[in-house]
Coordinates of C-alpha atoms and ligand atoms in Angstrom, one line a residue:
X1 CA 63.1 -44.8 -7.4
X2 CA 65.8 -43.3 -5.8
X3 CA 67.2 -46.5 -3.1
X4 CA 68.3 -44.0 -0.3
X5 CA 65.4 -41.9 -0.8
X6 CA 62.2 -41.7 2.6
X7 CA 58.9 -42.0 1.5
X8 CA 57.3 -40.3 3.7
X9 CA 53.2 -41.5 4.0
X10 CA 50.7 -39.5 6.2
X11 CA 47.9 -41.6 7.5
X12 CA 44.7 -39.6 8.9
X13 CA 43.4 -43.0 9.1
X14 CA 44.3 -44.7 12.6
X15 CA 46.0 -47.8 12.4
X16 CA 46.9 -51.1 14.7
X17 CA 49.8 -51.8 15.5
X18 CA 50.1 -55.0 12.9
X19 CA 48.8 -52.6 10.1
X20 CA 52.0 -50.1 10.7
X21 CA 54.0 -53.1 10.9
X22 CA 52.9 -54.7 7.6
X23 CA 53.3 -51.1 6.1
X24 CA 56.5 -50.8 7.5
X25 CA 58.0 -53.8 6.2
X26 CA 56.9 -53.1 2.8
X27 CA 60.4 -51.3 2.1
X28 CA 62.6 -49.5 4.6
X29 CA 62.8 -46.4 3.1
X30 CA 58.9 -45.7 4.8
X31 CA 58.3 -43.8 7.0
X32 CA 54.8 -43.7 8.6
X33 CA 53.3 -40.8 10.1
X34 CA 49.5 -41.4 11.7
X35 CA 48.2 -38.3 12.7
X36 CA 44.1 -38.9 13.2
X37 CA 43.2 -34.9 11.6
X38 CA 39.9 -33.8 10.6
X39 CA 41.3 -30.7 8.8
X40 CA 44.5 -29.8 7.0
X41 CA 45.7 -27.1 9.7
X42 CA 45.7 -29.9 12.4
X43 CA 48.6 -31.4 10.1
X44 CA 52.0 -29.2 10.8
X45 CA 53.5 -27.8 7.5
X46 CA 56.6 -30.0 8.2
X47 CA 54.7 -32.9 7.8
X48 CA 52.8 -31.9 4.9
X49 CA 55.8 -30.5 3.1
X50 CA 57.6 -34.0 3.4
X51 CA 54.4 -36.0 2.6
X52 CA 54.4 -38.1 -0.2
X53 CA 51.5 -40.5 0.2
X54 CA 48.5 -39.6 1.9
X55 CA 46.0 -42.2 3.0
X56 CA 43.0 -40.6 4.2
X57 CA 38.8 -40.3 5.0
X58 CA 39.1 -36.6 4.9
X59 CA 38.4 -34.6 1.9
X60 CA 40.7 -31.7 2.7
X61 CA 43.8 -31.1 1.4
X62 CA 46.6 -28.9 1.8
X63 CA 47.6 -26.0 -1.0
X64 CA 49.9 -27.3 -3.5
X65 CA 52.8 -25.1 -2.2
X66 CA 52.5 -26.4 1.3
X67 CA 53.0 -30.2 0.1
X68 CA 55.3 -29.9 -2.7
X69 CA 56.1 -33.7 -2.5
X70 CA 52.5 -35.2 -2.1
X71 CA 52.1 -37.7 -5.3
X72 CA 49.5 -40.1 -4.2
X73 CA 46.2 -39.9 -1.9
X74 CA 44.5 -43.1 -1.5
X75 CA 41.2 -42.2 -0.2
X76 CA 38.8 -43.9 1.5
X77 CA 35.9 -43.3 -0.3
X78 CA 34.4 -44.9 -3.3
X79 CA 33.0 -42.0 -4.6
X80 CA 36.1 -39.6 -4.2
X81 CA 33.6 -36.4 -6.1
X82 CA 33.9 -34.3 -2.9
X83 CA 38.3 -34.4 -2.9
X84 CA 38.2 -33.9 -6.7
X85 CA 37.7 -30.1 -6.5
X86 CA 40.3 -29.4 -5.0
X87 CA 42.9 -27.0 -6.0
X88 CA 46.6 -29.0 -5.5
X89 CA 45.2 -31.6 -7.7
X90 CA 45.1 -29.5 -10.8
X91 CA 48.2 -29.4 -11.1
X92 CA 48.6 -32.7 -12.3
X93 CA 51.0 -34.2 -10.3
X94 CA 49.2 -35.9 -8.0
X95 CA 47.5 -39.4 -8.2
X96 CA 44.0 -40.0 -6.4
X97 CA 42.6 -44.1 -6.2
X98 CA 39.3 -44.7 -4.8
X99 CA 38.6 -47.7 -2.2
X100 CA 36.6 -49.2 -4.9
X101 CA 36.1 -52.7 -4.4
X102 CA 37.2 -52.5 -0.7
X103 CA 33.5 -52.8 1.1
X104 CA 32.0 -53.8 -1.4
X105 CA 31.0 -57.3 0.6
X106 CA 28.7 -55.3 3.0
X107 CA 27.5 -53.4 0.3
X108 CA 26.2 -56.1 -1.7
X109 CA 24.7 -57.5 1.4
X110 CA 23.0 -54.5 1.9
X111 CA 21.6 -54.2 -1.3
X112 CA 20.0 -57.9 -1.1
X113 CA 18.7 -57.1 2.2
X114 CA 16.9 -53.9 0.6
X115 CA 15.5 -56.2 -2.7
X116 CA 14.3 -58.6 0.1
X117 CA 12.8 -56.5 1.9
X118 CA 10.9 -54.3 -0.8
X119 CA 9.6 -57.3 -2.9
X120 CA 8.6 -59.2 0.6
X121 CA 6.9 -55.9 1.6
X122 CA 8.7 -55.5 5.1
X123 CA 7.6 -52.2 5.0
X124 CA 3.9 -52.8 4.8
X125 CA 4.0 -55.6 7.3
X126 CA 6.2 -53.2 10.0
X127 CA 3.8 -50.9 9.6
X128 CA 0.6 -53.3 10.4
X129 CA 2.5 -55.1 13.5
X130 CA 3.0 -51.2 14.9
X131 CA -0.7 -50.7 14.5
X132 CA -1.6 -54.3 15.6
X133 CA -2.9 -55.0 12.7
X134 CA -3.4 -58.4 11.5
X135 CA -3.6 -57.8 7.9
X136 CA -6.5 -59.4 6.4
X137 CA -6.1 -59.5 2.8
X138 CA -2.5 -60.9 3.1
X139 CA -2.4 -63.1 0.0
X140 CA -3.5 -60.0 -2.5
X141 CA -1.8 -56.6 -0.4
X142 CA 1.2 -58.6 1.1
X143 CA 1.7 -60.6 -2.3
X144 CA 5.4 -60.6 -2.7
X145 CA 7.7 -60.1 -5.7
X146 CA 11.0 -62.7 -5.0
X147 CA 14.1 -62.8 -6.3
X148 CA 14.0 -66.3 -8.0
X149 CA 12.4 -65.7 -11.4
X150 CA 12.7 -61.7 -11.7
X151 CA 14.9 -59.5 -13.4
X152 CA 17.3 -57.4 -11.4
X153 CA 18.9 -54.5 -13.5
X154 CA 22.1 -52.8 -12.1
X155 CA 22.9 -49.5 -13.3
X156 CA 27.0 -49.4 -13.7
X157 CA 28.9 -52.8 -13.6
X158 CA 31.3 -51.8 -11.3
X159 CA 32.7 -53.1 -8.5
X160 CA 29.4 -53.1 -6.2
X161 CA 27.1 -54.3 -9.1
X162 CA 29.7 -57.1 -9.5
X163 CA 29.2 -58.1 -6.1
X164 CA 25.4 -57.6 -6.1
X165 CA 25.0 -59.6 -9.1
X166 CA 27.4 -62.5 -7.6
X167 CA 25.2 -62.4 -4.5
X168 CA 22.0 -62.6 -6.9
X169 CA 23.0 -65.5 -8.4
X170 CA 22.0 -67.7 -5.8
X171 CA 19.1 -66.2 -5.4
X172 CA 17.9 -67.4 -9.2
X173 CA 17.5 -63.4 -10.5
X174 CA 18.1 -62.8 -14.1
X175 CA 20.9 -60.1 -13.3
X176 CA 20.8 -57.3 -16.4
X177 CA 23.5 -54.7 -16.2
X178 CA 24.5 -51.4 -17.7
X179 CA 28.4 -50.3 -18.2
X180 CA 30.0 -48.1 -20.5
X181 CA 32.2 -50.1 -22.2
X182 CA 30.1 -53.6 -23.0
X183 CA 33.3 -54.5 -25.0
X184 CA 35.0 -55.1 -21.8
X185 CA 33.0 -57.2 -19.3
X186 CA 36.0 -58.0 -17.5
X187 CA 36.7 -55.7 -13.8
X188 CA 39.8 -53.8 -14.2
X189 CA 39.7 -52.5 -10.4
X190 CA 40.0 -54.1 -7.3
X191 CA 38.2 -56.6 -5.6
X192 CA 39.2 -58.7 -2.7
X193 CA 39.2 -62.4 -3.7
X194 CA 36.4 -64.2 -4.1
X195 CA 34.0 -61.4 -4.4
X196 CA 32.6 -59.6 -7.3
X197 CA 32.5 -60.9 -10.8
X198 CA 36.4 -60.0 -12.2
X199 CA 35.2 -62.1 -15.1
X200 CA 31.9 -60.7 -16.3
X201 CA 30.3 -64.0 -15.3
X202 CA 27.1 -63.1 -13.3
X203 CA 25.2 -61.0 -15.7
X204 CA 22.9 -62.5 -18.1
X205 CA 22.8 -59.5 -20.3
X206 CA 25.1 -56.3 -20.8
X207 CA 23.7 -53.1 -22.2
X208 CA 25.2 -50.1 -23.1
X209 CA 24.6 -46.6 -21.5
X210 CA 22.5 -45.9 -24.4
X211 CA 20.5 -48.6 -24.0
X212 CA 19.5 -48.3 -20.7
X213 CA 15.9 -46.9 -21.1
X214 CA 15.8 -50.5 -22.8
X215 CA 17.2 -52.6 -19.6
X216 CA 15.0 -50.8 -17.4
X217 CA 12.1 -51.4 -19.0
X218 CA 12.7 -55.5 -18.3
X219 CA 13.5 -55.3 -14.7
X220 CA 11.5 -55.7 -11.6
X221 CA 14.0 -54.6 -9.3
X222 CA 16.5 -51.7 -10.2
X223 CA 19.4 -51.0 -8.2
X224 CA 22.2 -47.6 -8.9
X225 CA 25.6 -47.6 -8.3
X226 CA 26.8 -45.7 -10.7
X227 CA 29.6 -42.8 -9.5
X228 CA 28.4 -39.1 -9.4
X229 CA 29.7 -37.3 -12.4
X230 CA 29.0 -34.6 -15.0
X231 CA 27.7 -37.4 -17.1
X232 CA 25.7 -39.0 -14.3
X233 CA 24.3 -35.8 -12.7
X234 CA 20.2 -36.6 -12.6
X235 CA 20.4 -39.5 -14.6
X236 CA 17.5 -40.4 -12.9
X237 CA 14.7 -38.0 -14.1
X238 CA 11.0 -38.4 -14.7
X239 CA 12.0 -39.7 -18.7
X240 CA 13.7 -42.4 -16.7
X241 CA 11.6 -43.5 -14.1
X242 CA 9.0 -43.6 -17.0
X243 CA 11.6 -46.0 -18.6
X244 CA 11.0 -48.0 -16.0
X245 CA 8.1 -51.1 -15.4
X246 CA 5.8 -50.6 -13.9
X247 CA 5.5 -51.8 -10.2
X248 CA 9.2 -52.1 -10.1
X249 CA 11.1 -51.5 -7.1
X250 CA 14.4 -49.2 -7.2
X251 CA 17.6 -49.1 -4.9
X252 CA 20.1 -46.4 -4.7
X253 CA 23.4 -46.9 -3.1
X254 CA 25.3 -44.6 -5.4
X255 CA 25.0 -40.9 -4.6
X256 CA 21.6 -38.8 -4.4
X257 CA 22.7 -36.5 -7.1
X258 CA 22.0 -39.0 -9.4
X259 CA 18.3 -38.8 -9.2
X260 CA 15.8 -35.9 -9.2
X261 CA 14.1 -36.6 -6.1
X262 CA 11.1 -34.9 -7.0
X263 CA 10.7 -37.4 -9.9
X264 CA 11.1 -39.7 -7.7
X265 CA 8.5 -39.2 -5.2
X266 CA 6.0 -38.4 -8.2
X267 CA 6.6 -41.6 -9.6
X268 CA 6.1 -43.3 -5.8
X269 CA 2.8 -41.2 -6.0
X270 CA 1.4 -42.6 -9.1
X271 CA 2.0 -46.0 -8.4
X272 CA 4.2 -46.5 -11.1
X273 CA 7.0 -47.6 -9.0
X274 CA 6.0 -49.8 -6.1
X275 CA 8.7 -48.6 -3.7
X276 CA 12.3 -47.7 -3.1
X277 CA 15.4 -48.0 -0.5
X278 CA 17.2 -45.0 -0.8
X279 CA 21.0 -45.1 1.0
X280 CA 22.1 -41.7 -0.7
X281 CA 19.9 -38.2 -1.2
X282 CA 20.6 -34.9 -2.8
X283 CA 20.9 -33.5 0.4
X284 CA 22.5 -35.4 3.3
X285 CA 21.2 -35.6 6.0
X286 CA 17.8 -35.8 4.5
X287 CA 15.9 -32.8 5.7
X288 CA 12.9 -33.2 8.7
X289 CA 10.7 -32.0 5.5
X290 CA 11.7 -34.4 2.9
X291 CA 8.0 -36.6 1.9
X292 CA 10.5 -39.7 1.6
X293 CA 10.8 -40.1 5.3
X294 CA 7.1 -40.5 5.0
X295 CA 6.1 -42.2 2.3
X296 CA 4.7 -45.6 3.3
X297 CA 6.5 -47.9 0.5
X298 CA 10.1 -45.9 1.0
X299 CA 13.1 -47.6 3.1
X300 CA 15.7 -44.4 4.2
X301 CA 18.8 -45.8 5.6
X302 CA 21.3 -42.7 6.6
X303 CA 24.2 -43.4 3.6
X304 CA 25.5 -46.6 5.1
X305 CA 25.7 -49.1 3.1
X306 CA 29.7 -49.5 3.1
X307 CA 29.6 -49.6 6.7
X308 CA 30.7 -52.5 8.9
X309 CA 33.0 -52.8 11.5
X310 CA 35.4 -54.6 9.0
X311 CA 35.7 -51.1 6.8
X312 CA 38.9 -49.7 7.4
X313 CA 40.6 -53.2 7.7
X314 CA 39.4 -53.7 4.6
X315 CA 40.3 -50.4 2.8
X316 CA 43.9 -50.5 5.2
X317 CA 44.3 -54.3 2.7
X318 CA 43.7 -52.4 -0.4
X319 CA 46.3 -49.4 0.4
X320 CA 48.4 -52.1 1.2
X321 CA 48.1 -53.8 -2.3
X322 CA 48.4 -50.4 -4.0
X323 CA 51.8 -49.5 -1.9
X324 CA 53.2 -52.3 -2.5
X325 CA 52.7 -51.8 -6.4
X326 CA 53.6 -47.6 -6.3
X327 CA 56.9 -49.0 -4.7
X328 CA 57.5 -50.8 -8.2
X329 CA 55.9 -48.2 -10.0
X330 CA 53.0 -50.4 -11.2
X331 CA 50.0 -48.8 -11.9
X332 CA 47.6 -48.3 -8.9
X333 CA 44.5 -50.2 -8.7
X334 CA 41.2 -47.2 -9.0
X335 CA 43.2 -44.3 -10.3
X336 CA 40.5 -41.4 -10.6
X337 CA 40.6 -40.1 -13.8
X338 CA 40.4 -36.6 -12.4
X339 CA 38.7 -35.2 -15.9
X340 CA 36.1 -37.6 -15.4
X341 CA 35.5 -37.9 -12.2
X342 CA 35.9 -41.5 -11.1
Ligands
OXD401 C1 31.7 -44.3 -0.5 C2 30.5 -44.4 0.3 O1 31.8 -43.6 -1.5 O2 30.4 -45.1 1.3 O3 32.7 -45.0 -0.2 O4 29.5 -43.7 -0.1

């Protein structure tokens, strides 16, 4: 790298004073622009022109000839699909990393919550205390289905499932998971210390993509966090919720377009799953219309999972670990693979 060169970043994200500091001192060739922009043409074409590093929440982006120096956006979001579109990144110069690994403390918290409250039928019992309704035949209809002794499957070992799984293990689950490469149990991303499983040590079993109609058929509690992708695209259809056993409870944190929602609800219908906690939909927000909202054994939370008031700090400590490597042109922890999509 060039020693008398600027490298000009472009935050949309705001940041405290301390955070500019710390970025800052990183190298003095930075120079920091924080401009909080919800669209590109809030952003003058001077500063997009000189932009080199963009760290950002938004999903819009200038046109490749407006910011001809722009090599590396570090979004905000786990699943980048919505920024992946986009015209400037096709031509190939451009890196994208994902906050993968980032939140993924709240999210995992999240997730127990949601197994915790599905197998100890919160839902059922809110619903009696709003009617005042001391429920009689507790031991049979409020029977729950714990943690300690069950199977959990997660549906892509990534960095959330790591840190689900490493919450579960307290909780006495056998922890099943699904991931691509089963060769490779190790994390390759980034996770903040002490969380997740870098070591591929809180599963008890790995299964391949191809045998996951196999996994699911074992669990009692399923929860998705696989990205959205070609490959991923309804993944969740009626074959697969038939896959799964019966009475088993499923959790989706990943994106709604990973589950036909009409399958969904059929298979809420029949019984044959006892209930679900649904973070993400096809369509957000979830239409007035959508039988989900309704359904008595459904938790809808509005696609929050990675919130906390922590967030940004967090994903501010992971552009900060990533800066510091693009400055000696290591490679950057959750480079999209923009072919694949994640
Ligand atoms: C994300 C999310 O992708 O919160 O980060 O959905």
């Amino acid at each position: 790298m060039d020693a008398k060169r600027k490298i000009e970043i472009l935050s949309t994200n705001s940041l405290t004073e301390d955070q500019i500091r710390q970025i800052q001192a990183l190298d003095e060739r930075i120079k920091l622009e924080v401009i909080k922009a919800k669209d590109a043409n809030k952003i003058s074409d001077d500063v997009w022109r000189k932009t080199e590093i963009l760290f950002t929440s938004g999903t819009f982006l200038p046109s490749a000839e407006k910011a001809p120096n722009l090599r590396w956006i570090q979004s905000n979001w786990a699943g980048v699909e919505k920024l992946l579109d986009n015209p400037l990144l096709q031509q190939g110069n451009v890196k994208v990393t994902s906050s993968s690994g980032a939140n993924v403390s709240q999210m995992g918290e999240y997730v127990i919550m949601m197994l915790l409250m599905l197998g100890h039928k919160m839902p059922q019992m809110i619903h009696a205390q709003r009617e005042k309704r001391w429920v009689e035949d507790k031991f049979t209809s409020l029977q729950p289905k714990e943690l300690r002794g069950n199977t959990v499957g997660i549906v892509g070992y990534g960095s959330i499932g790591r840190e689900v799984a490493r919450q579960l293990f307290t909780y006495g689950a056998t922890v099943l998971a699904s991931k691509r490469n089963v060769m490779q149990p190790e994390d390759t991303g980034y996770t903040p210390e002490g969380l997740g499983d870098p070591y591929g040590n809180y599963f008890h079993r790995l299964y391949p993509n191809e045998g996951l109609p196999g996994m699911l058929q074992e669990c009692d509690f399923v929860v998705l966090t696989l990205p959205h992708t070609n490959e991923t695209q309804c993944l969740f259809d009626a074959e697969m919720f038939k896959s799964m056993k019966p009475g088993a409870y499923f959790v989706n944190v990943s994106r709604g377009q990973l589950v036909d929602e009409g399958a969904l609800i059929d298979a809420l219908n029949s019984g044959h799953l006892a209930g679900a906690a649904l973070d993400v939909f096809s369509e957000e927000p979830l239409p007035p219309d959508s039988p989900l909202w309704t359904h008595p054994n459904v938790i809808i939370t509005p696609h929050l999972a990675a919130y906390s008031p922590n967030m940004i700090n967090q994903v501010v400590e992971l552009f900060i670990v990533n800066l510091k490597r693009y400055l000696k042109q290591e490679s950057l922890f959750n480079l999209v693979d923009l072919e694949q999509g994640y």
